[in-house]
Amino acid sequence: MTAAEVALPYATAYHAPVLCHTVLEFLITDLAGTYVDATAGGGGHTAALLESLHVEGRVIAIDRDRDAIAAVQQRLAPMLKSGRLVLLHGTLGALPDLIASFLPVAGLLLDLGVSSHQLDHAPRGFSHRFEAPLDMRMDMSAPLTAHAIVNTYSEDALRKILYQWGEEPRARRIAQRIVATRPLQTTTDLAAVIRNAVPARFEAKTLARTFQAVRIAVNGELDELAHVLETSSDFVKDGGHLVAISYHSLEDRLVKRMLRHGNLEGIPRRDRYGTSLSPWKPLTRKPIVPETAEIVANPRARSARLRAAVRHITPDHPT
């Protein structure tokens, strides 16, 4: 077995699941339980879960990207046939409805961000490394594209997107340049505008932040995440676990607040006796990050942050 295989178990050409062994350690509480992999990607975490559970155990795998659905169908066809794997197409925001007939579940996994396939498959338009149409849709049937945002949104709306969702300090200047240069047709066009708007020493980070911001806007990623976090305690059973892997501070902030305080505002709420009213109790004091070997084998893992919590009964949130 090679060092890469040790560092990247269950990886395929489609996607390499991050922190795979850690996910299993924190997620599994019932070997015969039902688990939800809400962001299936290439099926790496799903495959690991199915291999670790008893034959009675089951995984509900969900993804909004039909390329991911097809990859999992091909990879785990025997599990689909046996009924141990249920594969569903949908968004995080639709998750409560998608899994309504399987409740309650023993655990929920949220592996956020984009897959390697989405970044590396040039026609999807997620990366500034390739020339492609300005698309960035995770669900290719969705109506909103990066082209529409870049070419029709006002300068102020673009500035807000870049500042709020890319945390880009030069958001105003970039938005001004985009509006002045429109129409933009390709990822290369957008990248050229960004490069012309900032000093060369800031180019790499600004490209990454800008493309991230537009992608989040196209897919409504933070709204989707907020919804599933707010509803998660309704479908994870008492004693069940939630594991979330974030890849940037905006995602991690929402996850941290919900798992620590039970709300997205990060406000501690307690009863008259001082007992926390949060339906979640954190299992990780600080986020867990990949080891060096995994980052060497998969550089995209370097920004991953894993947090976990256990669902517990509170007076205001019974099971």
mmCIF file of C-alpha atoms in Angstrom:
data_model
loop_
_atom_site.group_PDB
_atom_site.id
_atom_site.type_symbol
_atom_site.label_atom_id
_atom_site.label_comp_id
_atom_site.label_asym_id
_atom_site.label_seq_id
_atom_site.Cartn_x
_atom_site.Cartn_y
_atom_site.Cartn_z
ATOM 1 C CA MET A 1 0.000 0.000 0.000
ATOM 2 C CA THR A 2 1.421 3.387 -0.980
ATOM 3 C CA ALA A 3 1.699 6.433 1.281
ATOM 4 C CA ALA A 4 -1.044 8.114 -0.746
ATOM 5 C CA GLU A 5 -3.361 5.143 -0.222
ATOM 6 C CA VAL A 6 -2.730 5.287 3.518
ATOM 7 C CA ALA A 7 -3.383 9.048 3.600
ATOM 8 C CA LEU A 8 -6.367 8.953 1.216
ATOM 9 C CA PRO A 9 -8.513 5.886 1.902
ATOM 10 C CA TYR A 10 -11.576 5.483 -0.340
ATOM 11 C CA ALA A 11 -10.278 8.072 -2.839
ATOM 12 C CA THR A 12 -11.137 7.840 -6.532
ATOM 13 C CA ALA A 13 -10.361 9.931 -9.572
ATOM 14 C CA TYR A 14 -13.666 11.717 -8.962
ATOM 15 C CA HIS A 15 -12.927 12.904 -5.426
ATOM 16 C CA ALA A 16 -10.812 12.170 -2.350
ATOM 17 C CA PRO A 17 -12.797 12.166 0.907
ATOM 18 C CA VAL A 18 -11.105 14.208 3.625
ATOM 19 C CA LEU A 19 -10.420 13.026 7.186
ATOM 20 C CA CYS A 20 -12.096 9.714 6.431
ATOM 21 C CA HIS A 21 -11.024 7.752 9.525
ATOM 22 C CA THR A 22 -11.857 10.712 11.769
ATOM 23 C CA VAL A 23 -15.329 10.943 10.265
ATOM 24 C CA LEU A 24 -15.972 7.282 11.091
ATOM 25 C CA GLU A 25 -14.640 7.718 14.620
ATOM 26 C CA PHE A 26 -16.931 10.631 15.419
ATOM 27 C CA LEU A 27 -20.016 9.739 13.377
ATOM 28 C CA ILE A 28 -20.728 6.089 14.118
ATOM 29 C CA THR A 29 -22.592 5.352 17.347
ATOM 30 C CA ASP A 30 -24.823 2.479 16.220
ATOM 31 C CA LEU A 31 -23.382 -0.134 13.856
ATOM 32 C CA ALA A 32 -26.888 -1.090 12.742
ATOM 33 C CA GLY A 33 -28.128 2.481 12.406
ATOM 34 C CA THR A 34 -29.113 4.711 9.523
ATOM 35 C CA TYR A 35 -26.730 7.527 8.591
ATOM 36 C CA VAL A 36 -27.056 10.450 6.207
ATOM 37 C CA ASP A 37 -24.180 11.552 3.997
ATOM 38 C CA ALA A 38 -25.754 14.813 2.892
ATOM 39 C CA THR A 39 -22.963 15.745 0.482
ATOM 40 C CA ALA A 40 -22.057 12.457 -1.168
ATOM 41 C CA GLY A 41 -19.559 13.730 -3.747
ATOM 42 C CA GLY A 42 -17.765 10.717 -5.212
ATOM 43 C CA GLY A 43 -19.107 8.412 -2.510
ATOM 44 C CA GLY A 44 -15.893 8.073 -0.507
ATOM 45 C CA HIS A 45 -17.341 8.721 2.935
ATOM 46 C CA THR A 46 -20.442 6.738 1.967
ATOM 47 C CA ALA A 47 -18.324 3.725 1.001
ATOM 48 C CA ALA A 48 -16.336 3.971 4.235
ATOM 49 C CA LEU A 49 -19.522 4.091 6.308
ATOM 50 C CA LEU A 50 -21.065 1.109 4.555
ATOM 51 C CA GLU A 51 -17.900 -0.917 5.037
ATOM 52 C CA SER A 52 -17.767 -0.040 8.746
ATOM 53 C CA LEU A 53 -21.432 -0.693 9.594
ATOM 54 C CA HIS A 54 -23.071 -4.054 10.179
ATOM 55 C CA VAL A 55 -25.204 -5.493 7.396
ATOM 56 C CA GLU A 56 -28.256 -3.949 9.063
ATOM 57 C CA GLY A 57 -26.688 -0.511 8.821
ATOM 58 C CA ARG A 58 -27.797 1.824 6.064
ATOM 59 C CA VAL A 59 -26.631 5.050 4.458
ATOM 60 C CA ILE A 60 -28.793 7.702 2.807
ATOM 61 C CA ALA A 61 -26.479 9.512 0.381
ATOM 62 C CA ILE A 62 -27.591 12.836 -1.097
ATOM 63 C CA ASP A 63 -26.081 15.247 -3.592
ATOM 64 C CA ARG A 64 -27.350 18.135 -5.701
ATOM 65 C CA ASP A 65 -24.884 17.343 -8.511
ATOM 66 C CA ARG A 66 -26.102 14.646 -10.907
ATOM 67 C CA ASP A 67 -22.492 13.888 -11.868
ATOM 68 C CA ALA A 68 -21.949 12.887 -8.230
ATOM 69 C CA ILE A 69 -25.114 10.794 -8.232
ATOM 70 C CA ALA A 70 -23.911 8.946 -11.341
ATOM 71 C CA ALA A 71 -20.463 8.373 -9.807
ATOM 72 C CA VAL A 72 -21.942 6.867 -6.640
ATOM 73 C CA GLN A 73 -24.377 4.741 -8.645
ATOM 74 C CA GLN A 74 -21.503 3.234 -10.579
ATOM 75 C CA ARG A 75 -19.183 2.849 -7.596
ATOM 76 C CA LEU A 76 -21.649 1.356 -5.128
ATOM 77 C CA ALA A 77 -24.113 -0.471 -7.371
ATOM 78 C CA PRO A 78 -24.168 -3.641 -5.197
ATOM 79 C CA MET A 79 -25.026 -1.590 -2.113
ATOM 80 C CA LEU A 80 -27.859 0.114 -3.967
ATOM 81 C CA LYS A 81 -29.181 -3.259 -5.077
ATOM 82 C CA SER A 82 -29.031 -4.657 -1.551
ATOM 83 C CA GLY A 83 -30.925 -1.686 -0.118
ATOM 84 C CA ARG A 84 -28.133 -0.736 2.284
ATOM 85 C CA LEU A 85 -27.600 2.429 0.270
ATOM 86 C CA VAL A 86 -30.334 4.873 -0.705
ATOM 87 C CA LEU A 87 -29.214 7.532 -3.184
ATOM 88 C CA LEU A 88 -31.158 10.784 -3.533
ATOM 89 C CA HIS A 89 -30.786 13.918 -5.657
ATOM 90 C CA GLY A 90 -31.386 17.181 -3.817
ATOM 91 C CA THR A 91 -29.976 20.146 -1.946
ATOM 92 C CA LEU A 92 -29.058 20.555 1.696
ATOM 93 C CA GLY A 93 -32.046 22.805 2.133
ATOM 94 C CA ALA A 94 -34.370 20.030 0.980
ATOM 95 C CA LEU A 95 -32.763 17.415 3.234
ATOM 96 C CA PRO A 96 -35.491 17.311 5.925
ATOM 97 C CA ASP A 97 -38.088 16.443 3.299
ATOM 98 C CA LEU A 98 -35.818 14.007 1.453
ATOM 99 C CA ILE A 99 -35.150 11.871 4.522
ATOM 100 C CA ALA A 100 -38.564 12.202 6.177
ATOM 101 C CA SER A 101 -39.385 8.509 5.710
ATOM 102 C CA PHE A 102 -36.091 7.373 7.297
ATOM 103 C CA LEU A 103 -36.277 9.255 10.608
ATOM 104 C CA PRO A 104 -34.778 9.378 13.115
ATOM 105 C CA VAL A 105 -31.221 8.853 11.905
ATOM 106 C CA ALA A 106 -28.177 7.889 13.963
ATOM 107 C CA GLY A 107 -25.885 10.460 12.411
ATOM 108 C CA LEU A 108 -25.501 13.241 9.860
ATOM 109 C CA LEU A 109 -22.369 14.016 7.831
ATOM 110 C CA LEU A 110 -21.878 17.372 6.099
ATOM 111 C CA ASP A 111 -18.745 17.473 3.926
ATOM 112 C CA LEU A 112 -19.104 21.004 2.608
ATOM 113 C CA GLY A 113 -17.522 22.898 -0.277
ATOM 114 C CA VAL A 114 -16.851 21.617 -3.783
ATOM 115 C CA SER A 115 -15.616 18.275 -5.075
ATOM 116 C CA SER A 116 -12.392 17.689 -6.978
ATOM 117 C CA HIS A 117 -14.497 16.741 -10.000
ATOM 118 C CA GLN A 118 -16.290 20.076 -9.974
ATOM 119 C CA LEU A 119 -13.011 21.968 -9.756
ATOM 120 C CA ASP A 120 -11.143 19.866 -12.309
ATOM 121 C CA HIS A 121 -13.874 19.361 -14.918
ATOM 122 C CA ALA A 122 -13.297 22.516 -16.930
ATOM 123 C CA PRO A 123 -16.761 22.911 -18.551
ATOM 124 C CA ARG A 124 -18.367 23.379 -15.116
ATOM 125 C CA GLY A 125 -16.631 26.764 -14.791
ATOM 126 C CA PHE A 126 -15.667 26.472 -11.111
ATOM 127 C CA SER A 127 -11.966 27.191 -11.552
ATOM 128 C CA HIS A 128 -9.956 30.092 -12.948
ATOM 129 C CA ARG A 129 -7.335 27.554 -14.067
ATOM 130 C CA PHE A 130 -9.346 26.583 -17.145
ATOM 131 C CA GLU A 131 -11.178 28.607 -19.775
ATOM 132 C CA ALA A 132 -14.853 27.723 -19.600
ATOM 133 C CA PRO A 133 -18.293 29.332 -19.640
ATOM 134 C CA LEU A 134 -19.177 31.213 -16.458
ATOM 135 C CA ASP A 135 -21.407 28.574 -14.911
ATOM 136 C CA MET A 136 -20.494 27.290 -11.390
ATOM 137 C CA ARG A 137 -23.808 25.517 -10.814
ATOM 138 C CA MET A 138 -23.639 22.447 -8.597
ATOM 139 C CA ASP A 139 -27.044 21.443 -9.956
ATOM 140 C CA MET A 140 -26.950 21.957 -13.710
ATOM 141 C CA SER A 141 -30.747 22.254 -13.810
ATOM 142 C CA ALA A 142 -30.735 25.313 -11.542
ATOM 143 C CA PRO A 143 -31.554 28.598 -13.319
ATOM 144 C CA LEU A 144 -28.938 30.953 -11.858
ATOM 145 C CA THR A 145 -25.406 30.929 -13.312
ATOM 146 C CA ALA A 146 -22.213 32.837 -12.657
ATOM 147 C CA HIS A 147 -22.674 34.467 -16.072
ATOM 148 C CA ALA A 148 -25.956 36.013 -14.946
ATOM 149 C CA ILE A 149 -24.482 37.293 -11.688
ATOM 150 C CA VAL A 150 -21.346 38.765 -13.245
ATOM 151 C CA ASN A 151 -23.147 40.387 -16.170
ATOM 152 C CA THR A 152 -26.456 41.574 -14.710
ATOM 153 C CA TYR A 153 -25.987 42.331 -11.007
ATOM 154 C CA SER A 154 -25.405 45.936 -9.981
ATOM 155 C CA GLU A 155 -22.010 47.114 -8.843
ATOM 156 C CA ASP A 156 -23.229 47.348 -5.265
ATOM 157 C CA ALA A 157 -24.687 43.840 -5.347
ATOM 158 C CA LEU A 158 -21.425 42.454 -6.719
ATOM 159 C CA ARG A 159 -19.443 44.301 -4.063
ATOM 160 C CA LYS A 160 -21.589 42.791 -1.313
ATOM 161 C CA ILE A 161 -21.190 39.277 -2.746
ATOM 162 C CA LEU A 162 -17.414 39.588 -2.939
ATOM 163 C CA TYR A 163 -17.089 41.152 0.507
ATOM 164 C CA GLN A 164 -19.559 38.968 2.414
ATOM 165 C CA TRP A 165 -18.945 35.595 0.794
ATOM 166 C CA GLY A 166 -15.369 35.981 -0.381
ATOM 167 C CA GLU A 167 -14.194 38.168 2.509
ATOM 168 C CA GLU A 168 -12.391 40.109 -0.203
ATOM 169 C CA PRO A 169 -10.966 43.454 1.025
ATOM 170 C CA ARG A 170 -10.800 44.839 -2.547
ATOM 171 C CA ALA A 171 -14.401 43.975 -3.312
ATOM 172 C CA ARG A 172 -15.385 47.487 -4.403
ATOM 173 C CA ARG A 173 -12.524 47.846 -6.880
ATOM 174 C CA ILE A 174 -13.156 44.414 -8.395
ATOM 175 C CA ALA A 175 -16.904 45.069 -8.697
ATOM 176 C CA GLN A 176 -16.178 48.372 -10.440
ATOM 177 C CA ARG A 177 -13.852 46.659 -12.921
ATOM 178 C CA ILE A 178 -16.353 43.893 -13.616
ATOM 179 C CA VAL A 179 -19.115 46.385 -14.425
ATOM 180 C CA ALA A 180 -16.788 48.504 -16.561
ATOM 181 C CA THR A 181 -15.577 45.478 -18.555
ATOM 182 C CA ARG A 182 -18.882 43.688 -19.114
ATOM 183 C CA PRO A 183 -19.957 41.527 -20.854
ATOM 184 C CA LEU A 184 -17.769 38.727 -19.543
ATOM 185 C CA GLN A 185 -18.274 35.324 -21.142
ATOM 186 C CA THR A 186 -15.701 32.971 -19.648
ATOM 187 C CA THR A 187 -13.785 32.180 -16.492
ATOM 188 C CA THR A 188 -10.714 33.548 -18.263
ATOM 189 C CA ASP A 189 -12.480 36.875 -18.813
ATOM 190 C CA LEU A 190 -13.354 37.118 -15.122
ATOM 191 C CA ALA A 191 -9.848 36.112 -14.034
ATOM 192 C CA ALA A 192 -8.339 38.788 -16.293
ATOM 193 C CA VAL A 193 -10.513 41.481 -14.718
ATOM 194 C CA ILE A 194 -9.443 40.366 -11.241
ATOM 195 C CA ARG A 195 -5.758 40.335 -12.174
ATOM 196 C CA ASN A 196 -6.046 43.856 -13.567
ATOM 197 C CA ALA A 197 -7.739 45.079 -10.401
ATOM 198 C CA VAL A 198 -5.173 44.029 -7.784
ATOM 199 C CA PRO A 199 -1.377 44.067 -7.337
ATOM 200 C CA ALA A 200 0.352 40.895 -8.531
ATOM 201 C CA ARG A 201 1.284 39.836 -4.992
ATOM 202 C CA PHE A 202 -2.418 39.559 -4.082
ATOM 203 C CA GLU A 203 -3.472 37.865 -7.303
ATOM 204 C CA ALA A 204 -3.690 34.225 -6.180
ATOM 205 C CA LYS A 205 -5.718 34.848 -3.023
ATOM 206 C CA THR A 206 -7.978 37.377 -4.731
ATOM 207 C CA LEU A 207 -8.760 34.964 -7.567
ATOM 208 C CA ALA A 208 -9.633 32.246 -5.062
ATOM 209 C CA ARG A 209 -11.785 34.526 -2.905
ATOM 210 C CA THR A 210 -13.652 36.034 -5.859
ATOM 211 C CA PHE A 211 -14.445 32.702 -7.496
ATOM 212 C CA GLN A 212 -15.527 31.347 -4.098
ATOM 213 C CA ALA A 213 -17.867 34.292 -3.538
ATOM 214 C CA VAL A 214 -19.533 33.988 -6.942
ATOM 215 C CA ARG A 215 -19.881 30.218 -6.528
ATOM 216 C CA ILE A 216 -21.532 30.630 -3.118
ATOM 217 C CA ALA A 217 -23.949 33.161 -4.607
ATOM 218 C CA VAL A 218 -24.813 30.895 -7.535
ATOM 219 C CA ASN A 219 -25.574 27.911 -5.321
ATOM 220 C CA GLY A 220 -26.946 29.643 -2.220
ATOM 221 C CA GLU A 221 -24.489 27.557 -0.220
ATOM 222 C CA LEU A 222 -24.616 29.389 3.092
ATOM 223 C CA ASP A 223 -28.408 29.639 3.101
ATOM 224 C CA GLU A 224 -28.593 25.897 2.410
ATOM 225 C CA LEU A 225 -26.114 25.170 5.205
ATOM 226 C CA ALA A 226 -27.932 27.424 7.647
ATOM 227 C CA HIS A 227 -31.230 25.648 6.970
ATOM 228 C CA VAL A 228 -29.878 22.136 7.448
ATOM 229 C CA LEU A 229 -28.069 23.147 10.649
ATOM 230 C CA GLU A 230 -31.212 24.763 12.070
ATOM 231 C CA THR A 231 -33.293 21.650 11.377
ATOM 232 C CA SER A 232 -30.665 18.982 12.090
ATOM 233 C CA SER A 233 -31.707 18.354 15.696
ATOM 234 C CA ASP A 234 -35.206 17.477 14.456
ATOM 235 C CA PHE A 235 -34.041 14.372 12.599
ATOM 236 C CA VAL A 236 -30.907 13.152 14.420
ATOM 237 C CA LYS A 237 -31.966 10.932 17.327
ATOM 238 C CA ASP A 238 -30.945 11.476 20.932
ATOM 239 C CA GLY A 239 -27.349 10.299 21.273
ATOM 240 C CA GLY A 240 -26.761 10.580 17.540
ATOM 241 C CA HIS A 241 -23.870 12.584 16.129
ATOM 242 C CA LEU A 242 -23.424 15.390 13.629
ATOM 243 C CA VAL A 243 -20.065 15.729 11.849
ATOM 244 C CA ALA A 244 -19.307 18.706 9.618
ATOM 245 C CA ILE A 245 -16.208 19.397 7.525
ATOM 246 C CA SER A 246 -15.802 23.050 6.524
ATOM 247 C CA TYR A 247 -13.339 24.562 4.069
ATOM 248 C CA HIS A 248 -13.562 28.273 4.773
ATOM 249 C CA SER A 249 -14.317 30.498 7.721
ATOM 250 C CA LEU A 250 -17.881 31.344 6.664
ATOM 251 C CA GLU A 251 -18.939 27.693 6.779
ATOM 252 C CA ASP A 252 -16.962 26.951 9.930
ATOM 253 C CA ARG A 253 -18.457 29.922 11.769
ATOM 254 C CA LEU A 254 -22.022 28.695 11.190
ATOM 255 C CA VAL A 255 -21.135 25.134 12.207
ATOM 256 C CA LYS A 256 -19.268 26.265 15.339
ATOM 257 C CA ARG A 257 -22.110 28.478 16.506
ATOM 258 C CA MET A 258 -24.744 25.808 16.006
ATOM 259 C CA LEU A 259 -22.783 23.015 17.684
ATOM 260 C CA ARG A 260 -21.723 25.198 20.626
ATOM 261 C CA HIS A 261 -24.890 27.184 21.267
ATOM 262 C CA GLY A 262 -27.695 25.588 19.250
ATOM 263 C CA ASN A 263 -28.286 28.672 17.098
ATOM 264 C CA LEU A 264 -26.635 30.462 14.189
ATOM 265 C CA GLU A 265 -26.202 33.707 16.128
ATOM 266 C CA GLY A 266 -23.784 32.097 18.572
ATOM 267 C CA ILE A 267 -25.805 33.289 21.574
ATOM 268 C CA PRO A 268 -25.703 31.017 24.655
ATOM 269 C CA ARG A 269 -29.223 30.213 25.869
ATOM 270 C CA ARG A 270 -29.821 28.647 29.281
ATOM 271 C CA ASP A 271 -32.758 27.736 31.464
ATOM 272 C CA ARG A 272 -33.361 29.197 34.938
ATOM 273 C CA TYR A 273 -30.906 26.701 36.422
ATOM 274 C CA GLY A 274 -28.103 27.659 34.039
ATOM 275 C CA THR A 275 -28.392 24.529 31.900
ATOM 276 C CA SER A 276 -27.702 25.026 28.210
ATOM 277 C CA LEU A 277 -30.772 24.799 25.981
ATOM 278 C CA SER A 278 -28.728 23.791 22.952
ATOM 279 C CA PRO A 279 -29.773 20.442 21.434
ATOM 280 C CA TRP A 280 -26.094 19.784 20.663
ATOM 281 C CA LYS A 281 -23.108 19.078 22.905
ATOM 282 C CA PRO A 282 -19.731 19.555 21.166
ATOM 283 C CA LEU A 283 -17.408 16.564 20.925
ATOM 284 C CA THR A 284 -14.509 18.608 19.550
ATOM 285 C CA ARG A 285 -13.179 21.532 21.584
ATOM 286 C CA LYS A 286 -11.214 22.764 18.569
ATOM 287 C CA PRO A 287 -11.651 21.801 14.924
ATOM 288 C CA ILE A 288 -9.714 18.717 13.832
ATOM 289 C CA VAL A 289 -7.447 19.233 10.820
ATOM 290 C CA PRO A 290 -5.809 16.734 8.445
ATOM 291 C CA GLU A 291 -2.399 15.347 9.243
ATOM 292 C CA THR A 292 0.592 16.288 7.121
ATOM 293 C CA ALA A 293 0.557 13.007 5.176
ATOM 294 C CA GLU A 294 -3.012 13.619 4.012
ATOM 295 C CA ILE A 295 -2.268 17.196 2.978
ATOM 296 C CA VAL A 296 0.796 16.056 1.008
ATOM 297 C CA ALA A 297 -1.304 13.422 -0.772
ATOM 298 C CA ASN A 298 -4.252 15.791 -1.243
ATOM 299 C CA PRO A 299 -3.316 19.499 -0.996
ATOM 300 C CA ARG A 300 -6.984 20.475 -1.157
ATOM 301 C CA ALA A 301 -7.416 18.970 2.305
ATOM 302 C CA ARG A 302 -5.242 21.663 3.880
ATOM 303 C CA SER A 303 -8.172 23.993 4.638
ATOM 304 C CA ALA A 304 -10.471 21.284 6.046
ATOM 305 C CA ARG A 305 -11.815 21.734 9.586
ATOM 306 C CA LEU A 306 -13.894 18.999 11.224
ATOM 307 C CA ARG A 307 -16.292 19.616 14.098
ATOM 308 C CA ALA A 308 -18.611 17.112 15.757
ATOM 309 C CA ALA A 309 -21.404 17.126 18.338
ATOM 310 C CA VAL A 310 -23.860 14.762 20.002
ATOM 311 C CA ARG A 311 -27.611 15.325 20.035
ATOM 312 C CA HIS A 312 -29.086 15.435 23.520
ATOM 313 C CA ILE A 313 -32.478 16.142 24.983
ATOM 314 C CA THR A 314 -33.227 19.627 26.297
ATOM 315 C CA PRO A 315 -36.404 20.891 27.990
ATOM 316 C CA ASP A 316 -37.303 22.980 24.935
ATOM 317 C CA HIS A 317 -36.184 20.400 22.367
ATOM 318 C CA PRO A 318 -37.378 16.892 23.250
ATOM 319 C CA THR A 319 -36.894 13.957 20.913
#
